[in-house]
PDB file of C-alpha atoms in Angstrom:
ATOM      1  CA  UNK A   1       8.424  -1.959  -7.085  1.00 58.00           C
ATOM      2  CA  UNK A   2       7.161  -2.251  -3.628  1.00 65.00           C
ATOM      3  CA  UNK A   3       4.017   0.000  -3.091  1.00 88.00           C
ATOM      4  CA  UNK A   4       3.927  -0.518   0.560  1.00 94.00           C
ATOM      5  CA  UNK A   5       6.718  -0.079   3.025  1.00 95.00           C
ATOM      6  CA  UNK A   6       6.320  -1.045   6.571  1.00 97.00           C
ATOM      7  CA  UNK A   7       8.686  -0.175   9.604  1.00 97.00           C
ATOM      8  CA  UNK A   8      10.148  -1.391  11.616  1.00 97.00           C
ATOM      9  CA  UNK A   9      10.895  -4.834  10.497  1.00 96.00           C
ATOM     10  CA  UNK A  10      10.685  -6.229  13.885  1.00 96.00           C
ATOM     11  CA  UNK A  11       9.728  -4.884  17.300  1.00 97.00           C
ATOM     12  CA  UNK A  12      10.155  -6.010  20.829  1.00 98.00           C
ATOM     13  CA  UNK A  13       7.718  -4.425  23.405  1.00 98.00           C
ATOM     14  CA  UNK A  14       7.271  -5.526  27.209  1.00 98.00           C
ATOM     15  CA  UNK A  15       3.980  -6.859  28.121  1.00 98.00           C
ATOM     16  CA  UNK A  16       1.973  -3.683  28.993  1.00 98.00           C
ATOM     17  CA  UNK A  17       3.762  -1.446  26.840  1.00 98.00           C
ATOM     18  CA  UNK A  18       2.779   0.391  23.621  1.00 98.00           C
ATOM     19  CA  UNK A  19       3.634  -0.962  20.407  1.00 98.00           C
ATOM     20  CA  UNK A  20       3.742   1.377  17.219  1.00 98.00           C
ATOM     21  CA  UNK A  21       3.848   0.269  13.633  1.00 98.00           C
ATOM     22  CA  UNK A  22       3.949   2.377  10.736  1.00 98.00           C
ATOM     23  CA  UNK A  23       3.167   2.062   7.042  1.00 97.00           C
ATOM     24  CA  UNK A  24       3.492   4.089   3.875  1.00 96.00           C
ATOM     25  CA  UNK A  25       2.197   3.620   0.316  1.00 94.00           C
ATOM     26  CA  UNK A  26       4.041   4.918  -2.638  1.00 91.00           C
ATOM     27  CA  UNK A  27       1.096   4.895  -4.740  1.00 86.00           C
ATOM     28  CA  UNK A  28      -1.123   8.150  -4.780  1.00 84.00           C
ATOM     29  CA  UNK A  29      -4.141   5.995  -6.238  1.00 84.00           C
ATOM     30  CA  UNK A  30      -4.564   4.087  -2.846  1.00 86.00           C
ATOM     31  CA  UNK A  31      -7.521   5.132  -0.696  1.00 84.00           C
ATOM     32  CA  UNK A  32      -8.057   2.309   1.627  1.00 90.00           C
ATOM     33  CA  UNK A  33      -5.710   0.906   4.287  1.00 93.00           C
ATOM     34  CA  UNK A  34      -5.827  -2.240   5.978  1.00 94.00           C
ATOM     35  CA  UNK A  35      -4.054  -3.894   8.989  1.00 97.00           C
ATOM     36  CA  UNK A  36      -3.928  -7.615   9.081  1.00 97.00           C
ATOM     37  CA  UNK A  37      -2.589  -9.701  11.902  1.00 97.00           C
ATOM     38  CA  UNK A  38      -0.918 -13.149  11.325  1.00 96.00           C
ATOM     39  CA  UNK A  39      -0.120 -15.377  14.218  1.00 96.00           C
ATOM     40  CA  UNK A  40       2.587 -18.115  13.639  1.00 93.00           C
ATOM     41  CA  UNK A  41       1.589 -21.260  11.454  1.00 92.00           C
ATOM     42  CA  UNK A  42      -1.975 -19.350  10.785  1.00 95.00           C
ATOM     43  CA  UNK A  43      -3.498 -17.377   7.956  1.00 96.00           C
ATOM     44  CA  UNK A  44      -3.806 -13.506   8.002  1.00 96.00           C
ATOM     45  CA  UNK A  45      -6.965 -12.118   9.283  1.00 95.00           C
ATOM     46  CA  UNK A  46      -8.049  -8.359   8.886  1.00 94.00           C
ATOM     47  CA  UNK A  47      -7.585  -6.407  12.085  1.00 96.00           C
ATOM     48  CA  UNK A  48      -8.603  -2.933  11.317  1.00 95.00           C
ATOM     49  CA  UNK A  49      -9.150  -0.868   8.146  1.00 92.00           C
ATOM     50  CA  UNK A  50      -9.412   2.580   7.741  1.00 93.00           C
ATOM     51  CA  UNK A  51      -9.937   5.218   4.602  1.00 89.00           C
ATOM     52  CA  UNK A  52     -10.897   8.512   6.254  1.00 87.00           C
ATOM     53  CA  UNK A  53      -8.309  10.955   7.848  1.00 90.00           C
ATOM     54  CA  UNK A  54      -7.875  10.752  11.343  1.00 93.00           C
ATOM     55  CA  UNK A  55      -7.908   7.841  13.884  1.00 95.00           C
ATOM     56  CA  UNK A  56      -9.992   4.947  14.717  1.00 95.00           C
ATOM     57  CA  UNK A  57     -10.081   2.965  17.828  1.00 96.00           C
ATOM     58  CA  UNK A  58     -11.014  -0.483  18.741  1.00 96.00           C
ATOM     59  CA  UNK A  59     -10.276  -1.708  21.993  1.00 97.00           C
ATOM     60  CA  UNK A  60      -6.539  -1.545  22.717  1.00 97.00           C
ATOM     61  CA  UNK A  61      -5.899  -1.077  18.994  1.00 98.00           C
ATOM     62  CA  UNK A  62      -5.809   2.586  17.098  1.00 98.00           C
ATOM     63  CA  UNK A  63      -5.297   3.109  13.538  1.00 98.00           C
ATOM     64  CA  UNK A  64      -4.165   6.688  12.376  1.00 97.00           C
ATOM     65  CA  UNK A  65      -4.257   7.765   8.658  1.00 96.00           C
ATOM     66  CA  UNK A  66      -2.707  10.769   6.879  1.00 95.00           C
ATOM     67  CA  UNK A  67      -4.165  10.591   3.471  1.00 92.00           C
ATOM     68  CA  UNK A  68      -1.820  13.557   2.278  1.00 92.00           C
ATOM     69  CA  UNK A  69       1.296  11.813   3.200  1.00 94.00           C
ATOM     70  CA  UNK A  70      -0.149   7.994   2.644  1.00 93.00           C
ATOM     71  CA  UNK A  71       0.770   7.148   6.047  1.00 96.00           C
ATOM     72  CA  UNK A  72      -0.785   4.927   8.333  1.00 97.00           C
ATOM     73  CA  UNK A  73       0.174   3.486  11.825  1.00 98.00           C
ATOM     74  CA  UNK A  74      -1.105   1.031  14.282  1.00 98.00           C
ATOM     75  CA  UNK A  75      -0.631   1.741  17.901  1.00 98.00           C
ATOM     76  CA  UNK A  76      -1.178  -1.199  20.464  1.00 98.00           C
ATOM     77  CA  UNK A  77      -1.520  -0.332  23.976  1.00 98.00           C
ATOM     78  CA  UNK A  78      -1.075  -2.532  27.071  1.00 98.00           C
ATOM     79  CA  UNK A  79       0.589  -5.019  24.732  1.00 98.00           C
ATOM     80  CA  UNK A  80      -0.215  -8.743  25.434  1.00 97.00           C
ATOM     81  CA  UNK A  81       1.850 -11.788  24.739  1.00 97.00           C
ATOM     82  CA  UNK A  82      -1.259 -12.801  22.499  1.00 97.00           C
ATOM     83  CA  UNK A  83      -0.351  -9.843  20.437  1.00 98.00           C
ATOM     84  CA  UNK A  84       2.817 -11.381  19.325  1.00 98.00           C
ATOM     85  CA  UNK A  85       2.399 -11.886  15.368  1.00 97.00           C
ATOM     86  CA  UNK A  86       3.242 -10.881  12.019  1.00 96.00           C
ATOM     87  CA  UNK A  87       1.627  -7.473  11.302  1.00 97.00           C
ATOM     88  CA  UNK A  88       0.770  -6.847   7.464  1.00 97.00           C
ATOM     89  CA  UNK A  89      -0.022  -3.332   6.237  1.00 96.00           C
ATOM     90  CA  UNK A  90      -2.049  -3.393   2.900  1.00 94.00           C
ATOM     91  CA  UNK A  91      -3.320  -0.497   0.552  1.00 92.00           C
ATOM     92  CA  UNK A  92      -5.903  -0.684  -2.051  1.00 87.00           C
ATOM     93  CA  UNK A  93      -7.669   1.681  -4.676  1.00 79.00           C
ATOM     94  CA  UNK A  94     -11.316   2.129  -5.935  1.00 68.00           C
ATOM     95  CA  UNK A  95      -9.634   1.138  -9.404  1.00 69.00           C
ATOM     96  CA  UNK A  96      -7.978  -1.980  -8.332  1.00 69.00           C
ATOM     97  CA  UNK A  97      -9.159  -5.433  -7.808  1.00 69.00           C
ATOM     98  CA  UNK A  98      -6.303  -6.198  -5.698  1.00 79.00           C
ATOM     99  CA  UNK A  99      -4.634  -5.066  -2.535  1.00 86.00           C
ATOM    100  CA  UNK A 100      -0.950  -4.367  -2.166  1.00 90.00           C
ATOM    101  CA  UNK A 101       0.790  -5.999   0.843  1.00 93.00           C
ATOM    102  CA  UNK A 102       4.016  -4.682   2.746  1.00 94.00           C
ATOM    103  CA  UNK A 103       6.521  -7.057   3.974  1.00 94.00           C
ATOM    104  CA  UNK A 104       5.251  -6.909   7.684  1.00 96.00           C
ATOM    105  CA  UNK A 105       6.348  -5.868  10.949  1.00 97.00           C
ATOM    106  CA  UNK A 106       7.106  -8.824  13.421  1.00 96.00           C
ATOM    107  CA  UNK A 107       6.022  -7.994  16.902  1.00 97.00           C
ATOM    108  CA  UNK A 108       7.007  -9.907  20.177  1.00 98.00           C
ATOM    109  CA  UNK A 109       5.491  -9.036  23.391  1.00 98.00           C
ATOM    110  CA  UNK A 110       7.812 -10.317  26.189  1.00 97.00           C
ATOM    111  CA  UNK A 111       6.073 -11.014  29.422  1.00 93.00           C
TER     112      UNK A 111
ATOM    113  CA  UNK B   1     -18.280 -15.631   8.547  1.00 60.00           C
ATOM    114  CA  UNK B   2     -16.336 -15.907   5.368  1.00 55.00           C
ATOM    115  CA  UNK B   3     -15.248 -19.505   4.484  1.00 92.00           C
ATOM    116  CA  UNK B   4     -12.326 -20.355   2.284  1.00 97.00           C
ATOM    117  CA  UNK B   5     -11.009 -23.942   2.209  1.00 97.00           C
ATOM    118  CA  UNK B   6      -7.709 -25.199   0.665  1.00 98.00           C
ATOM    119  CA  UNK B   7      -6.460 -28.773  -0.407  1.00 97.00           C
ATOM    120  CA  UNK B   8      -4.062 -30.176   0.227  1.00 97.00           C
ATOM    121  CA  UNK B   9      -3.119 -28.625   3.622  1.00 97.00           C
ATOM    122  CA  UNK B  10       0.347 -30.240   2.887  1.00 97.00           C
ATOM    123  CA  UNK B  11       2.372 -31.555   0.098  1.00 98.00           C
ATOM    124  CA  UNK B  12       5.589 -33.059  -0.792  1.00 98.00           C
ATOM    125  CA  UNK B  13       6.604 -33.147  -4.513  1.00 97.00           C
ATOM    126  CA  UNK B  14       9.473 -34.148  -6.419  1.00 97.00           C
ATOM    127  CA  UNK B  15      11.325 -31.619  -8.788  1.00 98.00           C
ATOM    128  CA  UNK B  16       9.802 -31.724 -12.263  1.00 97.00           C
ATOM    129  CA  UNK B  17       6.759 -33.227 -10.967  1.00 97.00           C
ATOM    130  CA  UNK B  18       3.079 -31.408 -11.542  1.00 98.00           C
ATOM    131  CA  UNK B  19       1.446 -29.939  -8.596  1.00 98.00           C
ATOM    132  CA  UNK B  20      -2.185 -28.839  -8.172  1.00 98.00           C
ATOM    133  CA  UNK B  21      -3.349 -26.633  -5.236  1.00 98.00           C
ATOM    134  CA  UNK B  22      -7.166 -26.194  -4.995  1.00 98.00           C
ATOM    135  CA  UNK B  23      -8.883 -23.546  -3.246  1.00 98.00           C
ATOM    136  CA  UNK B  24     -12.985 -23.122  -2.575  1.00 98.00           C
ATOM    137  CA  UNK B  25     -14.897 -20.177  -1.376  1.00 97.00           C
ATOM    138  CA  UNK B  26     -18.516 -20.178  -0.066  1.00 95.00           C
ATOM    139  CA  UNK B  27     -18.625 -16.217   0.042  1.00 91.00           C
ATOM    140  CA  UNK B  28     -19.780 -15.906  -3.476  1.00 91.00           C
ATOM    141  CA  UNK B  29     -16.861 -13.316  -4.021  1.00 92.00           C
ATOM    142  CA  UNK B  30     -16.167 -12.322  -7.486  1.00 92.00           C
ATOM    143  CA  UNK B  31     -12.288 -12.145  -6.682  1.00 93.00           C
ATOM    144  CA  UNK B  32     -10.001 -14.928  -5.667  1.00 95.00           C
ATOM    145  CA  UNK B  33      -6.181 -14.763  -5.405  1.00 96.00           C
ATOM    146  CA  UNK B  34      -3.137 -16.899  -4.927  1.00 98.00           C
ATOM    147  CA  UNK B  35      -0.333 -15.766  -2.625  1.00 97.00           C
ATOM    148  CA  UNK B  36       2.896 -17.407  -1.492  1.00 97.00           C
ATOM    149  CA  UNK B  37       4.730 -16.597   1.669  1.00 96.00           C
ATOM    150  CA  UNK B  38       8.325 -17.462   2.625  1.00 93.00           C
ATOM    151  CA  UNK B  39       9.359 -17.686   6.163  1.00 82.00           C
ATOM    152  CA  UNK B  40       9.051 -14.571   7.934  1.00 69.00           C
ATOM    153  CA  UNK B  41       8.198 -12.593   4.816  1.00 77.00           C
ATOM    154  CA  UNK B  42       4.922 -10.996   3.523  1.00 87.00           C
ATOM    155  CA  UNK B  43       2.611 -12.108   0.808  1.00 94.00           C
ATOM    156  CA  UNK B  44       3.454 -12.269  -2.852  1.00 94.00           C
ATOM    157  CA  UNK B  45       0.692 -12.188  -5.356  1.00 94.00           C
ATOM    158  CA  UNK B  46       0.998 -15.004  -8.013  1.00 97.00           C
ATOM    159  CA  UNK B  47      -2.312 -15.050  -9.808  1.00 97.00           C
ATOM    160  CA  UNK B  48      -5.834 -13.714  -9.204  1.00 94.00           C
ATOM    161  CA  UNK B  49      -9.064 -13.793 -10.828  1.00 94.00           C
ATOM    162  CA  UNK B  50     -12.241 -11.466 -11.296  1.00 91.00           C
ATOM    163  CA  UNK B  51     -14.604 -14.302 -11.920  1.00 93.00           C
ATOM    164  CA  UNK B  52     -15.060 -17.642 -13.475  1.00 95.00           C
ATOM    165  CA  UNK B  53     -13.026 -18.248 -16.635  1.00 95.00           C
ATOM    166  CA  UNK B  54     -10.840 -15.453 -15.927  1.00 94.00           C
ATOM    167  CA  UNK B  55      -7.089 -15.327 -14.748  1.00 96.00           C
ATOM    168  CA  UNK B  56      -4.727 -12.492 -14.351  1.00 95.00           C
ATOM    169  CA  UNK B  57      -0.799 -12.494 -13.679  1.00 95.00           C
ATOM    170  CA  UNK B  58       0.183 -11.081 -10.352  1.00 93.00           C
ATOM    171  CA  UNK B  59       3.892  -9.970  -9.262  1.00 91.00           C
ATOM    172  CA  UNK B  60       5.424 -13.486  -9.358  1.00 94.00           C
ATOM    173  CA  UNK B  61       3.620 -15.524 -12.080  1.00 97.00           C
ATOM    174  CA  UNK B  62       6.661 -17.310 -13.559  1.00 97.00           C
ATOM    175  CA  UNK B  63       6.421 -21.099 -13.259  1.00 97.00           C
ATOM    176  CA  UNK B  64       2.724 -21.059 -12.028  1.00 98.00           C
ATOM    177  CA  UNK B  65      -0.710 -21.080 -14.056  1.00 98.00           C
ATOM    178  CA  UNK B  66      -4.172 -20.717 -12.428  1.00 98.00           C
ATOM    179  CA  UNK B  67      -7.405 -21.905 -13.527  1.00 98.00           C
ATOM    180  CA  UNK B  68     -10.810 -20.666 -12.319  1.00 98.00           C
ATOM    181  CA  UNK B  69     -13.544 -22.905 -13.722  1.00 97.00           C
ATOM    182  CA  UNK B  70     -16.234 -21.663 -11.493  1.00 97.00           C
ATOM    183  CA  UNK B  71     -17.285 -18.886  -8.946  1.00 96.00           C
ATOM    184  CA  UNK B  72     -16.351 -21.076  -6.140  1.00 97.00           C
ATOM    185  CA  UNK B  73     -13.051 -22.753  -7.192  1.00 98.00           C
ATOM    186  CA  UNK B  74      -9.652 -21.330  -7.995  1.00 98.00           C
ATOM    187  CA  UNK B  75      -6.525 -23.755  -8.587  1.00 98.00           C
ATOM    188  CA  UNK B  76      -2.917 -22.956  -8.981  1.00 98.00           C
ATOM    189  CA  UNK B  77      -0.763 -25.364 -11.128  1.00 98.00           C
ATOM    190  CA  UNK B  78       2.972 -25.921 -10.936  1.00 97.00           C
ATOM    191  CA  UNK B  79       3.509 -27.858 -14.080  1.00 95.00           C
ATOM    192  CA  UNK B  80       7.347 -28.603 -13.297  1.00 97.00           C
ATOM    193  CA  UNK B  81       7.840 -27.958  -9.765  1.00 97.00           C
ATOM    194  CA  UNK B  82      11.159 -26.896  -8.508  1.00 98.00           C
ATOM    195  CA  UNK B  83      12.806 -26.631  -5.105  1.00 97.00           C
ATOM    196  CA  UNK B  84      12.557 -22.709  -5.232  1.00 96.00           C
ATOM    197  CA  UNK B  85       8.902 -23.127  -4.966  1.00 97.00           C
ATOM    198  CA  UNK B  86       9.106 -24.390  -1.549  1.00 97.00           C
ATOM    199  CA  UNK B  87       6.654 -22.220   0.209  1.00 97.00           C
ATOM    200  CA  UNK B  88       3.549 -21.885   2.011  1.00 97.00           C
ATOM    201  CA  UNK B  89       0.507 -20.771  -0.269  1.00 98.00           C
ATOM    202  CA  UNK B  90      -2.439 -18.903   0.732  1.00 98.00           C
ATOM    203  CA  UNK B  91      -5.815 -18.576  -1.424  1.00 98.00           C
ATOM    204  CA  UNK B  92      -7.908 -15.685  -0.486  1.00 96.00           C
ATOM    205  CA  UNK B  93     -11.351 -14.359  -1.655  1.00 95.00           C
ATOM    206  CA  UNK B  94     -12.708 -10.706  -1.840  1.00 90.00           C
ATOM    207  CA  UNK B  95     -15.642  -8.678  -3.323  1.00 84.00           C
ATOM    208  CA  UNK B  96     -15.065  -6.466  -6.156  1.00 77.00           C
ATOM    209  CA  UNK B  97     -13.159  -3.193  -5.629  1.00 71.00           C
ATOM    210  CA  UNK B  98     -10.159  -4.352  -3.766  1.00 63.00           C
ATOM    211  CA  UNK B  99     -11.700  -4.609  -0.416  1.00 79.00           C
ATOM    212  CA  UNK B 100     -11.095  -7.007   2.464  1.00 85.00           C
ATOM    213  CA  UNK B 101      -9.846 -10.293   1.680  1.00 91.00           C
ATOM    214  CA  UNK B 102     -10.489 -13.514   3.478  1.00 94.00           C
ATOM    215  CA  UNK B 103      -7.924 -16.160   3.431  1.00 97.00           C
ATOM    216  CA  UNK B 104      -7.669 -19.908   3.490  1.00 97.00           C
ATOM    217  CA  UNK B 105      -5.725 -21.877   5.876  1.00 97.00           C
ATOM    218  CA  UNK B 106      -2.678 -22.395   3.809  1.00 97.00           C
ATOM    219  CA  UNK B 107      -0.949 -25.052   2.011  1.00 98.00           C
ATOM    220  CA  UNK B 108       2.714 -25.942   2.899  1.00 97.00           C
ATOM    221  CA  UNK B 109       4.331 -27.169  -0.311  1.00 98.00           C
ATOM    222  CA  UNK B 110       7.834 -28.804  -0.112  1.00 98.00           C
ATOM    223  CA  UNK B 111       9.541 -29.625  -3.423  1.00 98.00           C
ATOM    224  CA  UNK B 112      12.522 -32.069  -2.964  1.00 97.00           C
TER     225      UNK B 112
END
């Protein structure tokens, strides 16, 4: 069964706008969440990670985590065309040697 | 920066043929992974390994075998390739404990 669910499947935002992506895990054993970004034709690269309740900000990117609901969200402010990519959410637990990926959100930032 | 390389980068195979995809990492990571990614979709785990000599089945292992002869190398083997195995394959490495994974550049496999 799918352990990590992402929404929406695709998202179009205007340049300069805010993009908000969501992710929820159905596995209560997870304790770490990851956001990977994959540009077209390239390999995924880790963008941000979070394991504590609350939020974490790095430049234009902010990640929120609610551990009680196992929900994380990624917000991109002042979106740029270069942010257009597939954003993959992943979750892992301390007992696992693997991480579980969602199917991704395809973000398009229109100039 | 972590370094994971894959070979070949592109491969065209015939149905029923044998295909071997190779992956090498210089990060000294214990864990290595093989994923496939179909157009516009997420990553599906095929096989993974905790260290030299070990292999574990992932979520979609049917039709694939894996081999981990050393800490650095991890291979994915398709003994009898089928058109349904046409995809992009990514190798990744990661430290123990299910933490950040570092991906190779991918191999585009086409089975005719």
